[in-house]
CSV table of C-alpha atoms in Angstrom, one decimal:
chain,number,residue,atom,x,y,z
A,1,MET,CA,18.9,-4.8,-21.5
A,2,GLU,CA,22.3,-4.9,-19.8
A,3,VAL,CA,22.6,-6.8,-16.6
A,4,LEU,CA,25.0,-5.5,-13.9
A,5,LEU,CA,27.3,-8.2,-12.6
A,6,VAL,CA,28.7,-8.1,-9.1
A,7,PRO,CA,31.1,-10.6,-7.4
A,8,ASP,CA,29.5,-13.0,-4.9
A,9,GLU,CA,31.3,-14.2,-1.7
A,10,LYS,CA,33.4,-16.6,-3.8
A,11,GLY,CA,34.3,-14.0,-6.4
A,12,VAL,CA,32.0,-15.3,-9.0
A,13,LEU,CA,30.2,-12.6,-11.1
A,14,ARG,CA,26.4,-12.8,-10.8
A,15,PRO,CA,23.5,-10.4,-11.5
A,16,ALA,CA,23.1,-7.9,-8.7
A,17,ALA,CA,19.4,-9.0,-8.3
A,18,GLU,CA,20.6,-12.5,-7.3
A,19,LEU,CA,22.7,-11.3,-4.4
A,20,ALA,CA,22.3,-9.9,-0.9
A,21,TYR,CA,24.8,-7.9,1.2
A,22,ASP,CA,25.2,-9.2,4.8
A,23,ASP,CA,23.8,-6.7,7.3
A,24,ALA,CA,22.9,-9.6,9.6
A,25,PRO,CA,26.4,-10.7,10.7
A,26,TRP,CA,25.1,-12.5,13.8
A,27,LEU,CA,23.8,-15.2,11.5
A,28,ASP,CA,26.5,-17.6,10.3
A,29,ALA,CA,24.8,-19.4,7.5
A,30,PRO,CA,22.3,-18.2,4.8
A,31,THR,CA,18.9,-18.1,6.4
A,32,ALA,CA,16.5,-21.0,6.2
A,33,GLY,CA,13.1,-20.2,4.9
A,34,LEU,CA,14.0,-17.9,2.0
A,35,GLU,CA,12.9,-19.1,-1.4
A,36,GLY,CA,15.8,-20.4,-3.3
A,37,GLU,CA,19.5,-20.2,-2.3
A,38,LEU,CA,20.7,-17.0,-0.6
A,39,ARG,CA,24.0,-15.8,-2.2
A,40,LEU,CA,25.9,-13.0,-0.4
A,41,VAL,CA,27.9,-10.3,-2.2
A,42,HIS,CA,31.7,-10.4,-1.8
A,43,PRO,CA,32.7,-9.1,1.7
A,44,ARG,CA,34.9,-6.4,0.2
A,45,VAL,CA,31.8,-4.7,-1.4
A,46,SER,CA,30.5,-2.3,1.3
A,47,ALA,CA,26.9,-2.0,2.2
A,48,PRO,CA,26.5,1.5,0.7
A,49,VAL,CA,28.1,0.4,-2.6
A,50,ALA,CA,26.0,-2.8,-2.7
A,51,GLU,CA,22.9,-0.7,-2.2
A,52,ALA,CA,23.9,1.6,-5.0
A,53,LEU,CA,24.5,-1.4,-7.3
A,54,GLY,CA,21.0,-2.8,-6.6
A,55,VAL,CA,22.0,-5.6,-4.2
A,56,ALA,CA,19.4,-6.3,-1.6
A,57,SER,CA,19.8,-6.2,2.2
A,58,ARG,CA,19.9,-9.6,3.9
A,59,ARG,CA,17.7,-8.3,6.8
A,60,ARG,CA,15.1,-7.0,4.3
A,61,LEU,CA,15.1,-10.3,2.5
A,62,MET,CA,14.5,-12.2,5.7
A,63,LEU,CA,11.6,-10.0,6.5
A,64,ALA,CA,10.2,-10.1,3.0
A,65,ALA,CA,10.3,-13.9,3.2
A,66,SER,CA,7.7,-13.6,6.0
A,67,ALA,CA,5.5,-11.0,4.4
A,68,ASP,CA,1.7,-11.2,4.0
A,69,CYS,CA,1.3,-9.1,0.9
A,70,LEU,CA,3.6,-6.1,0.6
A,71,ALA,CA,7.3,-7.0,0.7
A,72,LEU,CA,8.9,-3.8,2.0
A,73,GLY,CA,9.7,-2.6,-1.5
A,74,LEU,CA,10.9,-6.0,-2.8
A,75,ALA,CA,8.8,-6.8,-5.8
A,76,GLY,CA,7.3,-10.3,-6.1
A,77,ALA,CA,8.1,-11.4,-2.6
A,78,GLY,CA,5.5,-12.8,-0.2
A,79,GLY,CA,5.4,-13.8,3.5
A,80,ALA,CA,4.9,-12.4,7.0
A,81,VAL,CA,5.8,-8.7,6.9
A,82,GLU,CA,3.9,-5.9,5.1
A,83,ALA,CA,4.3,-2.2,5.1
A,84,PHE,CA,1.8,-0.9,7.5
A,85,GLY,CA,1.2,2.4,9.4
A,86,GLN,CA,-0.7,5.6,10.0
A,87,SER,CA,-0.9,6.8,6.4
A,88,GLU,CA,-1.2,10.6,7.0
A,89,ALA,CA,1.8,12.9,6.8
A,90,LEU,CA,2.3,12.3,10.4
A,91,THR,CA,4.9,14.2,12.5
A,92,THR,CA,3.4,17.7,12.3
A,93,ARG,CA,-0.1,16.4,13.0
A,94,LEU,CA,1.1,14.4,15.9
A,95,ARG,CA,3.0,17.3,17.3
A,96,HIS,CA,-0.1,19.4,17.2
A,97,ILE,CA,-2.2,16.6,18.7
A,98,ILE,CA,0.0,16.2,21.8
A,99,GLN,CA,0.2,19.9,22.2
A,100,ASP,CA,-3.6,19.9,22.7
A,101,TYR,CA,-3.7,16.7,24.7
A,102,PRO,CA,-2.3,17.1,28.2
A,103,GLU,CA,0.5,14.9,29.7
A,104,GLY,CA,-0.4,12.9,32.7
A,105,PRO,CA,-2.4,9.9,33.6
A,106,GLY,CA,-4.9,10.5,30.8
A,107,VAL,CA,-2.3,9.2,28.4
A,108,LEU,CA,-2.5,5.7,30.1
A,109,LEU,CA,-6.2,6.0,30.8
A,110,GLU,CA,-6.8,6.0,27.1
A,111,LEU,CA,-5.2,2.5,27.0
A,112,VAL,CA,-7.4,1.3,29.8
A,113,GLN,CA,-10.5,2.6,28.0
A,114,ASN,CA,-9.4,0.9,24.8
A,115,ALA,CA,-9.0,-2.4,26.7
A,116,ASP,CA,-12.4,-2.0,28.2
A,117,ASP,CA,-13.9,-1.3,24.8
A,118,ALA,CA,-12.3,-4.5,23.5
A,119,GLY,CA,-14.0,-6.5,26.3
A,120,ALA,CA,-10.8,-7.1,28.2
A,121,SER,CA,-11.1,-8.4,31.8
A,122,ARG,CA,-7.5,-7.5,32.8
A,123,ALA,CA,-5.2,-4.6,32.1
A,124,CYS,CA,-1.6,-4.2,33.4
A,125,PHE,CA,1.2,-1.8,33.1
A,126,LEU,CA,4.9,-2.5,33.5
A,127,LEU,CA,8.0,-0.2,33.4
A,128,ASP,CA,10.8,-2.2,31.8
A,129,ALA,CA,14.0,-0.3,32.8
A,130,ARG,CA,16.4,-2.6,31.0
A,131,GLN,CA,18.7,-1.9,28.0
A,132,HIS,CA,18.1,-4.6,25.5
A,133,GLY,CA,20.5,-5.9,22.9
A,134,THR,CA,21.2,-4.0,19.7
A,135,SER,CA,22.9,-6.5,17.4
A,136,SER,CA,20.1,-8.6,15.8
A,137,LEU,CA,17.4,-5.9,15.0
A,138,LEU,CA,15.1,-5.5,12.1
A,139,GLY,CA,17.1,-2.4,11.1
A,140,PRO,CA,20.1,-0.6,12.6
A,141,GLY,CA,17.9,2.5,13.4
A,142,MET,CA,16.0,0.6,16.0
A,143,ALA,CA,19.0,0.5,18.3
A,144,ALA,CA,17.9,3.9,19.6
A,145,TRP,CA,14.7,2.4,21.0
A,146,GLN,CA,16.1,-0.7,22.8
A,147,GLY,CA,16.2,1.1,26.2
A,148,PRO,CA,13.6,1.5,28.9
A,149,ALA,CA,10.0,1.2,27.9
A,150,LEU,CA,6.5,1.4,29.3
A,151,LEU,CA,4.5,-1.7,28.5
A,152,ALA,CA,0.6,-2.0,28.6
A,153,PHE,CA,-1.1,-5.3,28.5
A,154,ASN,CA,-4.7,-6.4,28.2
A,155,ASP,CA,-6.2,-9.9,27.6
A,156,ALA,CA,-8.3,-9.0,24.6
A,157,MET,CA,-7.1,-9.3,21.0
A,158,PHE,CA,-7.3,-6.8,18.1
A,159,SER,CA,-10.1,-7.4,15.6
A,160,PRO,CA,-9.6,-6.7,11.9
A,161,GLY,CA,-11.4,-3.5,12.4
A,162,ASP,CA,-9.1,-2.4,15.2
A,163,PHE,CA,-6.1,-2.8,12.9
A,164,ALA,CA,-7.7,-0.7,10.3
A,165,ALA,CA,-8.7,1.9,12.9
A,166,ILE,CA,-5.3,2.3,14.5
A,167,ALA,CA,-3.7,2.7,11.1
A,168,ARG,CA,-6.0,5.7,10.2
A,169,ILE,CA,-5.7,7.4,13.6
A,170,GLY,CA,-6.8,11.0,13.6
A,171,GLN,CA,-10.0,10.2,11.6
A,172,ASP,CA,-13.4,10.0,13.2
A,173,GLY,CA,-13.8,6.2,13.2
A,174,LYS,CA,-15.3,6.2,16.7
A,175,MET,CA,-18.3,8.1,15.5
A,176,ALA,CA,-19.8,4.8,14.1
A,177,GLN,CA,-19.4,3.3,17.6
A,178,PRO,CA,-20.8,5.8,20.1
A,179,ALA,CA,-20.4,3.3,23.0
A,180,ALA,CA,-16.7,3.0,22.4
A,181,ILE,CA,-15.2,5.6,24.8
A,182,GLY,CA,-11.6,5.4,23.7
A,183,ARG,CA,-11.3,2.9,20.8
A,184,PHE,CA,-8.3,4.4,18.9
A,185,GLY,CA,-9.5,7.9,18.6
A,186,LEU,CA,-7.3,10.9,18.7
A,187,GLY,CA,-6.5,10.2,22.3
A,188,PHE,CA,-4.4,7.2,21.5
A,189,ASN,CA,-1.9,9.5,19.9
A,190,ALA,CA,-1.2,10.8,23.4
A,191,VAL,CA,1.4,8.0,23.7
A,192,TYR,CA,3.6,10.1,21.5
A,193,HIS,CA,4.3,12.2,24.6
A,194,LEU,CA,6.4,9.2,25.6
A,195,THR,CA,7.9,7.7,22.3
A,196,ASP,CA,8.4,8.1,18.6
A,197,LEU,CA,8.2,4.3,18.0
A,198,PRO,CA,5.0,2.8,19.6
A,199,SER,CA,4.4,-0.9,18.8
A,200,PHE,CA,2.1,-3.7,19.9
A,201,VAL,CA,1.7,-7.5,19.7
A,202,SER,CA,-1.9,-8.8,19.3
A,203,GLY,CA,-3.0,-12.2,18.1
A,204,GLN,CA,-0.7,-13.2,15.3
A,205,HIS,CA,0.7,-9.7,14.5
A,206,LEU,CA,3.4,-7.4,15.7
A,207,VAL,CA,2.8,-3.9,14.5
A,208,LEU,CA,5.3,-1.0,14.8
A,209,PHE,CA,4.7,2.6,13.9
A,210,ASP,CA,7.5,5.0,12.7
A,211,PRO,CA,6.0,8.4,11.9
A,212,HIS,CA,9.5,9.7,11.0
A,213,ALA,CA,9.9,6.8,8.6
A,214,LYS,CA,13.6,6.5,9.5
A,215,TYR,CA,13.9,3.8,12.2
A,216,LEU,CA,12.1,0.8,10.6
A,217,PRO,CA,13.3,-1.0,7.4
A,218,GLY,CA,11.0,-0.2,4.5
A,219,ALA,CA,9.0,2.5,6.3
A,220,SER,CA,8.1,5.5,4.2
A,221,ALA,CA,6.1,8.7,4.5
A,222,ALA,CA,3.2,6.9,2.8
A,223,GLN,CA,3.5,3.7,5.0
A,224,PRO,CA,5.3,4.6,8.2
A,225,GLY,CA,5.3,1.2,9.9
A,226,LEU,CA,5.4,-2.6,9.7
A,227,ARG,CA,3.0,-5.4,10.4
A,228,ILE,CA,4.7,-8.8,11.0
A,229,ASN,CA,2.7,-12.0,10.9
A,230,LEU,CA,4.1,-14.1,13.7
A,231,SER,CA,2.1,-17.2,12.6
A,232,ARG,CA,4.2,-17.4,9.4
A,233,GLY,CA,7.5,-16.0,10.7
A,234,GLY,CA,7.3,-17.7,14.1
A,235,ASN,CA,10.4,-19.4,15.3
A,236,ASN,CA,12.4,-18.5,12.2
A,237,LEU,CA,11.9,-14.7,12.8
A,238,LEU,CA,12.7,-15.1,16.5
A,239,ARG,CA,15.9,-16.9,15.6
A,240,GLN,CA,16.8,-14.3,13.0
A,241,PHE,CA,16.0,-11.2,15.1
A,242,PRO,CA,16.3,-12.2,18.8
A,243,ASP,CA,17.2,-8.7,20.0
A,244,ALA,CA,14.3,-7.1,18.2
A,245,PHE,CA,11.7,-9.5,19.8
A,246,SER,CA,13.1,-10.0,23.3
A,247,PRO,CA,11.6,-6.7,24.7
A,248,TYR,CA,8.1,-8.1,24.1
A,249,MET,CA,8.5,-11.3,26.2
A,250,HIS,CA,6.3,-10.4,29.1
A,251,PHE,CA,2.8,-11.4,30.2
A,252,GLY,CA,3.2,-14.8,28.5
A,253,CYS,CA,4.1,-13.4,25.1
A,254,SER,CA,6.7,-15.7,23.5
A,255,MET,CA,6.9,-14.1,20.0
A,256,GLU,CA,6.9,-17.6,18.6
A,257,GLY,CA,3.2,-17.5,17.4
A,258,PRO,CA,-0.1,-15.9,18.1
A,259,PHE,CA,-0.4,-14.1,21.5
A,260,GLN,CA,-3.7,-14.3,23.3
A,261,GLY,CA,-4.0,-10.7,24.2
A,262,THR,CA,-2.5,-7.3,23.3
A,263,LEU,CA,0.8,-5.9,24.5
A,264,PHE,CA,1.8,-2.4,23.7
A,265,ARG,CA,5.4,-1.3,24.0
A,266,PHE,CA,6.4,2.4,24.3
A,267,PRO,CA,10.2,2.8,24.4
A,268,LEU,CA,10.9,6.0,26.2
A,269,ARG,CA,12.2,9.0,24.2
A,270,SER,CA,15.8,9.6,25.3
A,271,SER,CA,17.7,12.8,25.2
A,272,SER,CA,19.3,11.8,21.9
A,273,THR,CA,16.1,10.7,20.2
A,274,ALA,CA,14.3,13.7,21.5
A,275,ALA,CA,16.9,16.0,19.9
A,276,ALA,CA,16.1,14.3,16.6
A,277,SER,CA,12.3,14.2,17.0
A,278,ASP,CA,9.9,16.2,14.9
A,279,VAL,CA,7.1,15.2,17.3
A,280,LYS,CA,8.4,16.2,20.8
A,281,ALA,CA,11.8,17.6,21.7
A,282,SER,CA,11.8,16.5,25.4
A,283,ALA,CA,12.8,13.2,26.8
A,284,THR,CA,10.9,10.9,29.2
A,285,THR,CA,13.0,9.4,32.0
A,286,THR,CA,12.3,6.2,33.9
A,287,GLY,CA,11.5,8.3,36.9
A,288,GLN,CA,8.9,10.3,35.0
A,289,ALA,CA,7.4,7.1,33.7
A,290,LEU,CA,7.2,5.7,37.2
A,291,ALA,CA,5.5,8.9,38.4
A,292,LEU,CA,3.0,8.5,35.5
A,293,LEU,CA,2.1,5.0,36.7
A,294,LYS,CA,1.6,6.2,40.2
A,295,SER,CA,-0.6,9.1,39.1
A,296,LEU,CA,-2.7,6.6,37.1
A,297,ALA,CA,-3.1,4.4,40.2
A,298,ALA,CA,-4.4,7.5,42.0
A,299,VAL,CA,-7.0,8.5,39.5
A,300,LEU,CA,-8.1,5.1,38.2
A,301,PRO,CA,-10.7,4.3,40.9
A,302,GLN,CA,-12.6,7.5,40.0
A,303,ALA,CA,-12.3,6.9,36.3
A,304,LEU,CA,-13.8,3.4,36.2
């Protein structure tokens, strides 16, 4: 079988499978932690041409080096990131769910109920109105979701069953636990009133959902999300992707290892992301998010 040769950064012809194109320019040197030596393609070979020639993305290789079992489409790699997500064909279903599930404090009340089901003793909400950096992200598409976000924290951690349940949202997993009033049933999907890219940190994992399968690297219609193992990636991932992880650094979450709790992040849908959304075509402003928190505070005493 013929092997396609591509020039590396020194102009030496090498098999395309041995090279990566540099889509992580904020890193000066080849990344520590990858198996073997990372060789970059010649800088005059553009990223689209490199992709067409079968050269891998440097960002994808860094993630694959930290994957648990499925390496984002890179055969044979192992480490801390695996393709993970709600495996139904999602956007149409989510659009119908939120049409039937009203906006308002009930969206956040579901999260309080989920925390209660998990045995949490504390639940907090925070409106982060900042614009975070967009250079060192897991993928360029995530830049659209680095703006204001609503954060929801509780001091309980996801169980293995919780990870499985939230990935098959829309099915009737709650029926086996009649005492669980909100444990990742259809109501959790109400957060799609606010965002198209919900995510959370719990224990040793960061999970991100991308029902459009267009913002996260390696996401697909079959697996629209990622699960990153922070215990394996740890400091190396934080150094490689600081802008991607900094929005989660609240409530004692360092993103350098396991987090003793659960922190959801719901970046607010902007006018531009709303225009591109197949889930909901209207934006959520910081003012609307603040009003939502105030309405939750008003109804919470009666709901508990």
